[in-house]
Amino acid sequence: MLVFIVFVSTSFPLGEAIAPTLDPKVLTLLRFVVAAALIGLATIATGSWQRPSWRHVGSYFLLGFMLSTFFVTMFSALQKTTAANTGAIFALIPAMTSVIAFFLLRQRPSGIQILCLLIGCAGTIIVLFGNDFAALSGLSLGPGEQIYLIGCAAYAFYAPVFRLCCRDVSPMMSNFGVLSASALMLAAYIAWEQPDIAWQAIPISTHLGILYLAVFSTAISVLMINYASARLPAGKVMSYTYLLPALVVVENMMIGKGWPGIWILAGVAITALATLVLQMGTTSERTNPSAAIAKG
């Protein structure tokens, strides 16, 4: 799970670097195509291939719409805001998912989970607003943060809807189906929109970045969380999400962006505290692998 969250966290600084060089929808499409091809091969190699029913096909497209919205808004937001801010907003997803799961699945979070959700939200607020109390009082987010918040809200529906629609499908097959559906919808929209893309002008660094995102931040990460979710309590799996803002800050420092402000450091420290609390409070909890995989 530590390697998994490192791979996921690196997608924010990398996305910030390559987002201005290519349309966010095209960037996401290329990522999905490569990742779907890799997971499709793994699905066949492991004997997990299943012929999907029409109900499952519909579920894949519904989940694919949520996933596409999340990643397109992520790359769009990274053209307008920082990796640290988007990483902080990402830490709100468990709280949003818990609310949605309560209404859709009647799942009640434990007391320790509620505490961690509140800690994570507090850390996010400190990162985003710092000592700007005027912006905090009006919940005034920048345009990039507003865009990504919409994407995170869409992604928050993913785990509960996955549990409702795809719990009878193998994780490998469902991930292949969702990624394929996402790629088809994006390809159809891009064909209709017909954006003017100067392919020859796209730098090689962007192509390498897309390849990294598809292989490590998508395909390999799926395999890692599948493995971990089958062996760890769901609370511990979820707890690693709260390490992401801290990792993004460290990665920004490693690539030469310098020390962040004191408020960002305080916010990510508080957010990371939620990981420790969940780790200590979920030692006896057992996991439902398919649900935990959906959270990932």
mmCIF file of C-alpha atoms in Angstrom, residues 90-264:
data_model
loop_
_atom_site.group_PDB
_atom_site.id
_atom_site.type_symbol
_atom_site.label_atom_id
_atom_site.label_comp_id
_atom_site.label_asym_id
_atom_site.label_seq_id
_atom_site.Cartn_x
_atom_site.Cartn_y
_atom_site.Cartn_z
ATOM 1 C CA PHE A 90 -8.100 14.318 -3.046
ATOM 2 C CA ALA A 91 -8.011 13.658 0.710
ATOM 3 C CA LEU A 92 -11.691 14.713 0.867
ATOM 4 C CA ILE A 93 -12.785 11.692 -1.190
ATOM 5 C CA PRO A 94 -13.094 9.268 1.772
ATOM 6 C CA ALA A 95 -15.423 11.708 3.563
ATOM 7 C CA MET A 96 -17.594 12.189 0.481
ATOM 8 C CA THR A 97 -17.635 8.441 -0.168
ATOM 9 C CA SER A 98 -18.735 7.742 3.415
ATOM 10 C CA VAL A 99 -21.715 10.086 3.047
ATOM 11 C CA ILE A 100 -22.717 8.555 -0.295
ATOM 12 C CA ALA A 101 -22.288 4.998 1.019
ATOM 13 C CA PHE A 102 -24.549 5.828 3.974
ATOM 14 C CA PHE A 103 -27.401 6.808 1.663
ATOM 15 C CA LEU A 104 -26.853 4.189 -1.070
ATOM 16 C CA LEU A 105 -25.704 1.216 1.009
ATOM 17 C CA ARG A 106 -26.761 2.166 4.540
ATOM 18 C CA GLN A 107 -23.162 1.742 5.661
ATOM 19 C CA ARG A 108 -22.414 3.487 8.955
ATOM 20 C CA PRO A 109 -18.771 4.464 9.553
ATOM 21 C CA SER A 110 -17.271 3.581 12.913
ATOM 22 C CA GLY A 111 -16.374 6.233 15.459
ATOM 23 C CA ILE A 112 -12.662 5.960 14.623
ATOM 24 C CA GLN A 113 -13.423 6.374 10.905
ATOM 25 C CA ILE A 114 -15.522 9.484 11.549
ATOM 26 C CA LEU A 115 -12.678 10.935 13.620
ATOM 27 C CA CYS A 116 -10.205 10.302 10.800
ATOM 28 C CA LEU A 117 -12.531 11.791 8.200
ATOM 29 C CA LEU A 118 -12.782 14.960 10.292
ATOM 30 C CA ILE A 119 -8.992 15.071 10.738
ATOM 31 C CA GLY A 120 -8.490 14.655 6.985
ATOM 32 C CA CYS A 121 -10.998 17.409 6.190
ATOM 33 C CA ALA A 122 -9.347 19.751 8.704
ATOM 34 C CA GLY A 123 -5.934 19.171 7.119
ATOM 35 C CA THR A 124 -7.355 19.837 3.663
ATOM 36 C CA ILE A 125 -8.933 23.127 4.784
ATOM 37 C CA ILE A 126 -5.634 24.288 6.301
ATOM 38 C CA VAL A 127 -3.718 23.474 3.089
ATOM 39 C CA LEU A 128 -6.251 25.265 0.878
ATOM 40 C CA PHE A 129 -6.966 28.359 2.966
ATOM 41 C CA GLY A 130 -4.099 28.735 5.455
ATOM 42 C CA ASN A 131 -4.620 31.991 7.318
ATOM 43 C CA ASP A 132 -6.889 33.488 4.620
ATOM 44 C CA PHE A 133 -9.902 33.664 6.902
ATOM 45 C CA ALA A 134 -11.874 35.799 4.448
ATOM 46 C CA ALA A 135 -11.662 33.075 1.798
ATOM 47 C CA LEU A 136 -12.395 30.408 4.411
ATOM 48 C CA SER A 137 -15.519 32.199 5.683
ATOM 49 C CA GLY A 138 -16.909 32.268 2.152
ATOM 50 C CA LEU A 139 -15.455 28.890 1.154
ATOM 51 C CA SER A 140 -13.892 30.710 -1.775
ATOM 52 C CA LEU A 141 -11.948 28.187 -3.833
ATOM 53 C CA GLY A 142 -9.920 29.009 -6.912
ATOM 54 C CA PRO A 143 -11.116 27.869 -10.372
ATOM 55 C CA GLY A 144 -8.738 24.909 -10.438
ATOM 56 C CA GLU A 145 -9.837 23.700 -7.027
ATOM 57 C CA GLN A 146 -13.509 24.087 -8.013
ATOM 58 C CA ILE A 147 -12.975 22.002 -11.156
ATOM 59 C CA TYR A 148 -11.181 19.225 -9.277
ATOM 60 C CA LEU A 149 -13.743 19.212 -6.471
ATOM 61 C CA ILE A 150 -16.393 18.298 -9.071
ATOM 62 C CA GLY A 151 -14.197 15.438 -10.283
ATOM 63 C CA CYS A 152 -13.589 14.178 -6.743
ATOM 64 C CA ALA A 153 -17.340 14.267 -6.063
ATOM 65 C CA ALA A 154 -17.890 12.109 -9.153
ATOM 66 C CA TYR A 155 -15.169 9.699 -8.040
ATOM 67 C CA ALA A 156 -16.658 9.520 -4.539
ATOM 68 C CA PHE A 157 -19.663 7.743 -6.067
ATOM 69 C CA TYR A 158 -17.365 5.110 -7.610
ATOM 70 C CA ALA A 159 -16.928 2.746 -4.653
ATOM 71 C CA PRO A 160 -20.615 2.581 -3.581
ATOM 72 C CA VAL A 161 -21.847 2.198 -7.174
ATOM 73 C CA PHE A 162 -19.159 -0.425 -7.852
ATOM 74 C CA ARG A 163 -20.377 -2.402 -4.856
ATOM 75 C CA LEU A 164 -23.962 -2.225 -6.090
ATOM 76 C CA CYS A 165 -23.238 -3.124 -9.697
ATOM 77 C CA CYS A 166 -20.045 -5.186 -9.998
ATOM 78 C CA ARG A 167 -19.586 -7.230 -6.835
ATOM 79 C CA ASP A 168 -20.242 -10.453 -8.808
ATOM 80 C CA VAL A 169 -17.440 -9.752 -11.327
ATOM 81 C CA SER A 170 -13.754 -10.497 -10.831
ATOM 82 C CA PRO A 171 -11.739 -7.360 -9.942
ATOM 83 C CA MET A 172 -9.461 -7.725 -12.966
ATOM 84 C CA MET A 173 -12.399 -8.030 -15.359
ATOM 85 C CA SER A 174 -14.293 -5.132 -13.835
ATOM 86 C CA ASN A 175 -11.246 -2.859 -13.982
ATOM 87 C CA PHE A 176 -10.707 -3.783 -17.639
ATOM 88 C CA GLY A 177 -14.371 -3.135 -18.396
ATOM 89 C CA VAL A 178 -14.411 0.258 -16.669
ATOM 90 C CA LEU A 179 -11.186 1.449 -18.303
ATOM 91 C CA SER A 180 -12.367 0.273 -21.736
ATOM 92 C CA ALA A 181 -15.726 2.001 -21.334
ATOM 93 C CA SER A 182 -13.980 5.185 -20.197
ATOM 94 C CA ALA A 183 -11.713 5.120 -23.244
ATOM 95 C CA LEU A 184 -14.641 4.546 -25.637
ATOM 96 C CA MET A 185 -16.655 7.451 -24.209
ATOM 97 C CA LEU A 186 -13.696 9.814 -24.319
ATOM 98 C CA ALA A 187 -12.819 8.731 -27.861
ATOM 99 C CA ALA A 188 -16.407 9.359 -29.014
ATOM 100 C CA TYR A 189 -16.485 12.800 -27.389
ATOM 101 C CA ILE A 190 -13.093 13.768 -28.811
ATOM 102 C CA ALA A 191 -14.158 12.599 -32.295
ATOM 103 C CA TRP A 192 -17.281 14.779 -32.012
ATOM 104 C CA GLU A 193 -15.373 17.784 -30.654
ATOM 105 C CA GLN A 194 -12.506 17.350 -33.155
ATOM 106 C CA PRO A 195 -9.874 19.320 -31.227
ATOM 107 C CA ASP A 196 -6.961 20.703 -33.195
ATOM 108 C CA ILE A 197 -4.008 18.726 -31.854
ATOM 109 C CA ALA A 198 -0.513 19.259 -33.206
ATOM 110 C CA TRP A 199 0.745 15.747 -32.493
ATOM 111 C CA GLN A 200 4.198 16.474 -33.887
ATOM 112 C CA ALA A 201 4.604 19.355 -31.426
ATOM 113 C CA ILE A 202 3.914 17.262 -28.327
ATOM 114 C CA PRO A 203 7.220 16.840 -26.461
ATOM 115 C CA ILE A 204 8.626 13.392 -25.826
ATOM 116 C CA SER A 205 8.403 14.105 -22.085
ATOM 117 C CA THR A 206 4.602 14.184 -22.374
ATOM 118 C CA HIS A 207 4.532 10.790 -24.100
ATOM 119 C CA LEU A 208 6.808 9.345 -21.418
ATOM 120 C CA GLY A 209 4.641 10.911 -18.720
ATOM 121 C CA ILE A 210 1.478 9.339 -20.145
ATOM 122 C CA LEU A 211 3.246 5.974 -20.328
ATOM 123 C CA TYR A 212 4.275 6.272 -16.661
ATOM 124 C CA LEU A 213 0.739 7.220 -15.602
ATOM 125 C CA ALA A 214 -0.766 4.322 -17.530
ATOM 126 C CA VAL A 215 1.717 1.673 -16.374
ATOM 127 C CA PHE A 216 2.544 2.643 -12.787
ATOM 128 C CA SER A 217 -0.230 4.976 -11.577
ATOM 129 C CA THR A 218 -2.981 2.878 -13.177
ATOM 130 C CA ALA A 219 -2.221 -0.715 -14.244
ATOM 131 C CA ILE A 220 0.379 -1.721 -11.626
ATOM 132 C CA SER A 221 -1.418 0.252 -8.916
ATOM 133 C CA VAL A 222 -4.584 -1.757 -9.585
ATOM 134 C CA LEU A 223 -2.680 -5.007 -9.114
ATOM 135 C CA MET A 224 -1.106 -3.714 -5.896
ATOM 136 C CA ILE A 225 -4.366 -2.644 -4.313
ATOM 137 C CA ASN A 226 -5.994 -5.930 -5.366
ATOM 138 C CA TYR A 227 -3.253 -7.800 -3.517
ATOM 139 C CA ALA A 228 -3.313 -5.552 -0.431
ATOM 140 C CA SER A 229 -7.106 -5.402 -0.176
ATOM 141 C CA ALA A 230 -7.311 -9.172 0.054
ATOM 142 C CA ARG A 231 -4.943 -9.163 3.040
ATOM 143 C CA LEU A 232 -5.618 -5.952 4.998
ATOM 144 C CA PRO A 233 -8.667 -4.578 6.809
ATOM 145 C CA ALA A 234 -10.610 -2.041 4.730
ATOM 146 C CA GLY A 235 -9.909 0.717 7.264
ATOM 147 C CA LYS A 236 -6.168 0.269 6.867
ATOM 148 C CA VAL A 237 -6.476 0.284 3.078
ATOM 149 C CA MET A 238 -8.410 3.563 3.224
ATOM 150 C CA SER A 239 -5.969 5.089 5.711
ATOM 151 C CA TYR A 240 -3.163 5.321 3.162
ATOM 152 C CA THR A 241 -5.203 7.895 1.201
ATOM 153 C CA TYR A 242 -4.355 10.461 3.868
ATOM 154 C CA LEU A 243 -0.626 10.144 3.177
ATOM 155 C CA LEU A 244 -1.077 11.514 -0.347
ATOM 156 C CA PRO A 245 -0.910 15.283 0.386
ATOM 157 C CA ALA A 246 2.302 14.815 2.402
ATOM 158 C CA LEU A 247 3.876 12.737 -0.360
ATOM 159 C CA VAL A 248 2.965 15.332 -2.994
ATOM 160 C CA VAL A 249 4.670 18.042 -0.913
ATOM 161 C CA VAL A 250 7.810 15.899 -0.503
ATOM 162 C CA GLU A 251 7.891 15.106 -4.233
ATOM 163 C CA ASN A 252 7.568 18.804 -5.101
ATOM 164 C CA MET A 253 10.558 19.515 -2.850
ATOM 165 C CA MET A 254 12.554 16.709 -4.494
ATOM 166 C CA ILE A 255 12.048 18.216 -7.957
ATOM 167 C CA GLY A 256 13.277 21.618 -6.788
ATOM 168 C CA LYS A 257 10.117 23.538 -5.926
ATOM 169 C CA GLY A 258 11.451 24.435 -2.480
ATOM 170 C CA TRP A 259 9.843 24.340 0.933
ATOM 171 C CA PRO A 260 6.096 24.958 1.033
ATOM 172 C CA GLY A 261 4.529 27.473 3.367
ATOM 173 C CA ILE A 262 4.005 26.743 7.049
ATOM 174 C CA TRP A 263 0.256 26.342 6.572
ATOM 175 C CA ILE A 264 0.705 23.685 3.898
#
